[in-house]
Backbone as a ProteinNet text record, in pm:
[ID]
protein_1_A
[PRIMARY]
XXXXXXXXXXXXXXXXXXXXXXXXXXXXXXXXXXXXXXXXXXXXXXXXXXXXXXXXXXXXXXXXXXXXXXXXXXXXXX
[TERTIARY]
216.2	282.5	175	199.5	83.9	45.1	-39.9	-158.1	-186.1	-136.1	-134.9	-196.7	-28.1	-83.6	-220.1	-236.6	-302.7	-503	-471.9	-556.8	-648.9	-555.1	-550.7	-606.4	-634.1	-788.6	-667.2	-754.4	-623	-719.9	-646.9	-697.6	-670.9	-748.7	-729.5	-543.4	-508.1	-413.1	-463.8	-607.2	-660.3	-764.9	-830.3	-983.3	-1031.7	-1171.4	-1316.8	-1227.1	-1098.1	-1071.5	-1117.8	-1202.3	-1233.5	-1073.6	-1109.5	-918.3	-995.3	-962.1	-985.6	-958.3	-974.1	-929.8	-989.5	-902	-915.9	-999.4	-1090.9	-1096.9	-984	-940.5	-798.5	-707.3	-586.6	-395.3	-509.5	-446.9	-450.2	-360.6	-366.6	-381.8	-239.1	-157	-48.7	-77	-207.5	-236	-316.9	-373.4	-437.1	-324.8	-164.8	-96.8	-31.1	-2.7	105.4	-20.8	-175.5	-270.8	-286.4	-196.7	-206.8	-100.9	25.2	160.9	141.1	76.5	85.2	-2.1	-144.4	-198	-106.1	-33	64.5	138.3	198	275.6	268.9	117.3	8	37	-28.7	-42.7	76.9	178	318.2	361.3	327.3	374.2	262.6	166.9	43.6	95.7	149.8	104.2	292.8	358.5	513.2	488.1	337.8	283.5	225.9	181.4	68.3	175.5	221.9	357.7	399.5	483.4	576.5	458	335.1	293.8	105.7	74.7	-24.8	34.3	135.6	108.9	-6.4	-55.3	-159.1	-256.1	-295.1	-346	-338.4	-207.8	-155.4	-194.8	-288.7	-362.3	-512.2	-549.8	-700.6	-755.2	-605.9	-667.9	-572.8	-535.3	-558.5	-370.5	-259.6	-183.4	-122.3	-1.1	123.5	251.8	306.9	416.1	542.6	487.1	667.5	620	477.8	370.6	398.5	366	387.7	532.4	575.4	774.3	778.7	693.3	782.5	752.7	601.5	596.5	611.1	646.5	705.3	875.1	919.9	1090.2	1044.2	995.8	968.8	978.8	1053.2	1104	1099.7	1060.8	961.6	1088.6	989.4	1107.8	1190	1234.8	1387.6	1477.6	1443.2	1499.7	1636.9	1538.4	1558.2	1693.6
-2882.7	-2763.4	-2663.4	-2552.8	-2451.4	-2335.5	-2297.3	-2242.7	-2140.4	-2037.7	-1969.7	-1835.3	-1826.2	-1708.1	-1698	-1792.2	-1856.3	-1801.4	-1819	-1793.8	-1681	-1541.9	-1414.9	-1361.2	-1279.8	-1202.7	-1064.7	-1087.3	-972.8	-828.4	-700.8	-560.6	-540.5	-397.5	-278.7	-239.5	-151.9	-29.3	63.4	87	186.7	175.8	195.9	129.9	213	132.9	214.1	185.3	123.5	120.8	-42.6	-110.3	-191.3	-284.2	-373.8	-485.5	-530.2	-511.5	-599.9	-680.1	-808.3	-984.6	-1014.1	-1052.7	-1133	-1271.1	-1329.5	-1472.4	-1525.4	-1538	-1550.5	-1552.7	-1581.9	-1456	-1533.2	-1388.6	-1345.9	-1417.1	-1450.1	-1543.8	-1512.1	-1521.3	-1500.7	-1342.7	-1460.1	-1374.3	-1273.9	-1268.7	-1128.4	-997.2	-1065.9	-994.7	-962.1	-994.6	-1005.6	-912.3	-882.5	-792.3	-641.5	-642.5	-560.7	-463.6	-583.9	-522.9	-426.7	-516.9	-442.7	-359	-324.2	-239.8	-81.1	-94.7	-0.6	45.5	-42	6.6	82.9	16.7	50.9	215.8	280.7	369.7	438.1	417.2	491.6	526.5	409.6	494.6	573.3	577.6	702.6	829.7	802.9	945.7	1002.2	877.7	940.8	1008.6	942.4	1002.8	1169.3	1178.4	1259.4	1339.8	1342.9	1464.9	1526.2	1458.5	1496.4	1533.7	1493.4	1583.1	1677.3	1638.2	1757	1782.4	1833.4	1867	1883.1	1944.6	2030.9	1944.4	1817.8	1712.8	1683.9	1637.3	1608.3	1645.8	1827.3	1894	1795.7	1775	1754.8	1638	1527	1439.5	1456.9	1555.5	1546.4	1566.9	1551.3	1513.5	1653	1675.2	1762.4	1693.2	1817	1780.1	1679.9	1750	1645.1	1538.7	1473.7	1339.2	1233.1	1293.8	1289.5	1221.4	1320	1282.1	1136	1177.8	1103	930.7	914.7	838.1	770.6	862.7	807.4	736.4	834.5	768.1	571.9	588.7	415.6	295.2	238.4	43.9	16.4	-134.3	-258.9	-276.1	-409.3	-405.5	-487.9	-551.9	-617.9	-551.4	-394.1	-348.4	-207	-274	-150	-208.1
2560.9	2507.9	2567.3	2630.1	2678.2	2616.8	2615.8	2527.1	2552.3	2756	2773.1	2666.5	2529.1	2530.6	2405.7	2401.1	2260.6	2315	2503.4	2519.2	2560.3	2581.9	2631.5	2484.9	2543.3	2456.6	2405.9	2190.4	2159.3	2202.3	2254.6	2321.5	2130.6	2188.2	2030.5	2148.3	2006.6	2119.8	2100.3	2039.4	2167.8	2185.8	2302.2	2333.3	2300.3	2267.7	2172.1	1995.5	1971.7	1844.3	1857.7	1653.1	1680.2	1627.1	1641	1569.5	1415.2	1355.7	1260.1	1200	1248	1170.7	1050.7	1022.6	820.9	869.2	807.1	797.7	766.3	690.4	643.9	556.4	569.9	581.1	414.2	335.4	187.2	119.3	-25.8	-46.3	-154.6	-228.1	-308.2	-437.9	-481.7	-626.4	-526.5	-494.4	-369.5	-378.6	-353.5	-287.4	-433.9	-555.2	-671.9	-734.3	-725.6	-811.2	-722.8	-548.5	-496.7	-524	-510.7	-587.4	-710	-823.7	-973	-958.7	-907.5	-896.8	-808.8	-769.6	-729.2	-799.7	-868.9	-994.9	-1077.5	-1117.6	-1222.2	-1213.7	-1030	-995.8	-1056.3	-979	-940.6	-1071.9	-1133.9	-1309.9	-1405.1	-1331.2	-1446.4	-1342.9	-1209.9	-1168.5	-1205	-1280.1	-1321	-1390.1	-1514.3	-1640.2	-1684.3	-1569.7	-1534.5	-1482.9	-1410.9	-1367.8	-1462.1	-1558.4	-1675	-1716.5	-1783.1	-1922.1	-1844.4	-1715.8	-1693.8	-1545.1	-1440.9	-1370.7	-1252.6	-1324.4	-1262.9	-1278.4	-1237.8	-1228.4	-1094.3	-1088.5	-918.5	-869.8	-849.9	-709.3	-709.7	-877.4	-919.2	-824.3	-855.9	-725.7	-588	-543.5	-387.3	-332.8	-443.6	-389.8	-404.1	-367.1	-365.7	-435.6	-481	-597.4	-468.9	-366.7	-264.2	-308.7	-263	-181	-338	-446.2	-605.2	-611.6	-610.9	-643.2	-506.2	-400.1	-279.1	-336.7	-369.1	-440.9	-507.1	-695.1	-820.9	-763	-618.8	-612.7	-537.7	-504	-426.2	-498.5	-472	-518.4	-440.5	-517.3	-523.2	-430.7	-340.2	-175.6	-235.6	-362.2	-337.4	-433.4	-481.8	-442.1	-393.9	-286.4	-182.7	-100.5
[MASK]
++++++++++++++++++++++++++++++++++++++++++++++++++++++++++++++++++++++++++++++

């Protein structure tokens, strides 16, 4: 088999921007933890927007951004 593609140096999309390489692929455990963290954030954001909408501004989001984040569905429901 020819390894021509494997021997080509990877280049950044923009010159001067470093390419971030992962030392190993993400584990299933870290992906699930990340998914749970995002789910929890959306749940907290929804409660915050219902109970104390002024706090949305305090965390640096607009009402429109908060509504867009809350409306996101899990990947299996899209």
